[in-house]
């Protein structure tokens, strides 16, 4: 079985992204999903340019955006151009998590050769937690669960993780929704040498660049 392990929400803040980059350095993460519109974006892209073996994914969501009725396509294109300026090239793929931005984001993806309809039949997303990812669920949260909770010898599976350090901004942005203190649990797991050995003994790790 092949796994794509994706660290998400990179660029939310510089402090949060420092934790993500630290987790990436331990060798389990094969894809980095970056917000291209957030305070930590430039820092994240600069650091990720030093790890070209990790695929860059454009994470398109409503996080940090004003509900604009016009000009969305131009702003999204600016994000990609800014990424090319800092990182050296466009992302290989996109995760479009916004219904509002779906149409203009797909148009920009097609213009710059960014894959956008790639999760599904051939690359199968895995649910991150059976107990939920809200703050109140944290005592029951097991960050290892999604890596070993399914049984299949064939196919490519996509696993989302959210490693990162916490600061006032990242806590305020997520405390009432998902992925607040869970980031620290994911961080600790992905920095564990014992976990890495266990993971590599059972799965082949590949990147979206490999899969696509």
PDB file of C-alpha atoms in Angstrom, residues 1 150-155:
ATOM      1  CA  UNK A   1       0.000   0.000   0.000  1.00  0.00           C
ATOM      2  CA  UNK A 150      -7.690   0.439   7.399  1.00  0.00           C
ATOM      3  CA  UNK A 151      -6.694  -2.773   5.655  1.00  0.00           C
ATOM      4  CA  UNK A 152      -5.853  -2.733   1.974  1.00  0.00           C
ATOM      5  CA  UNK A 153      -2.818  -3.995   0.127  1.00  0.00           C
ATOM      6  CA  UNK A 154      -3.511  -2.057  -3.051  1.00  0.00           C
ATOM      7  CA  UNK A 155      -4.061   1.548  -4.010  1.00  0.00           C
TER       8      UNK A 155
END
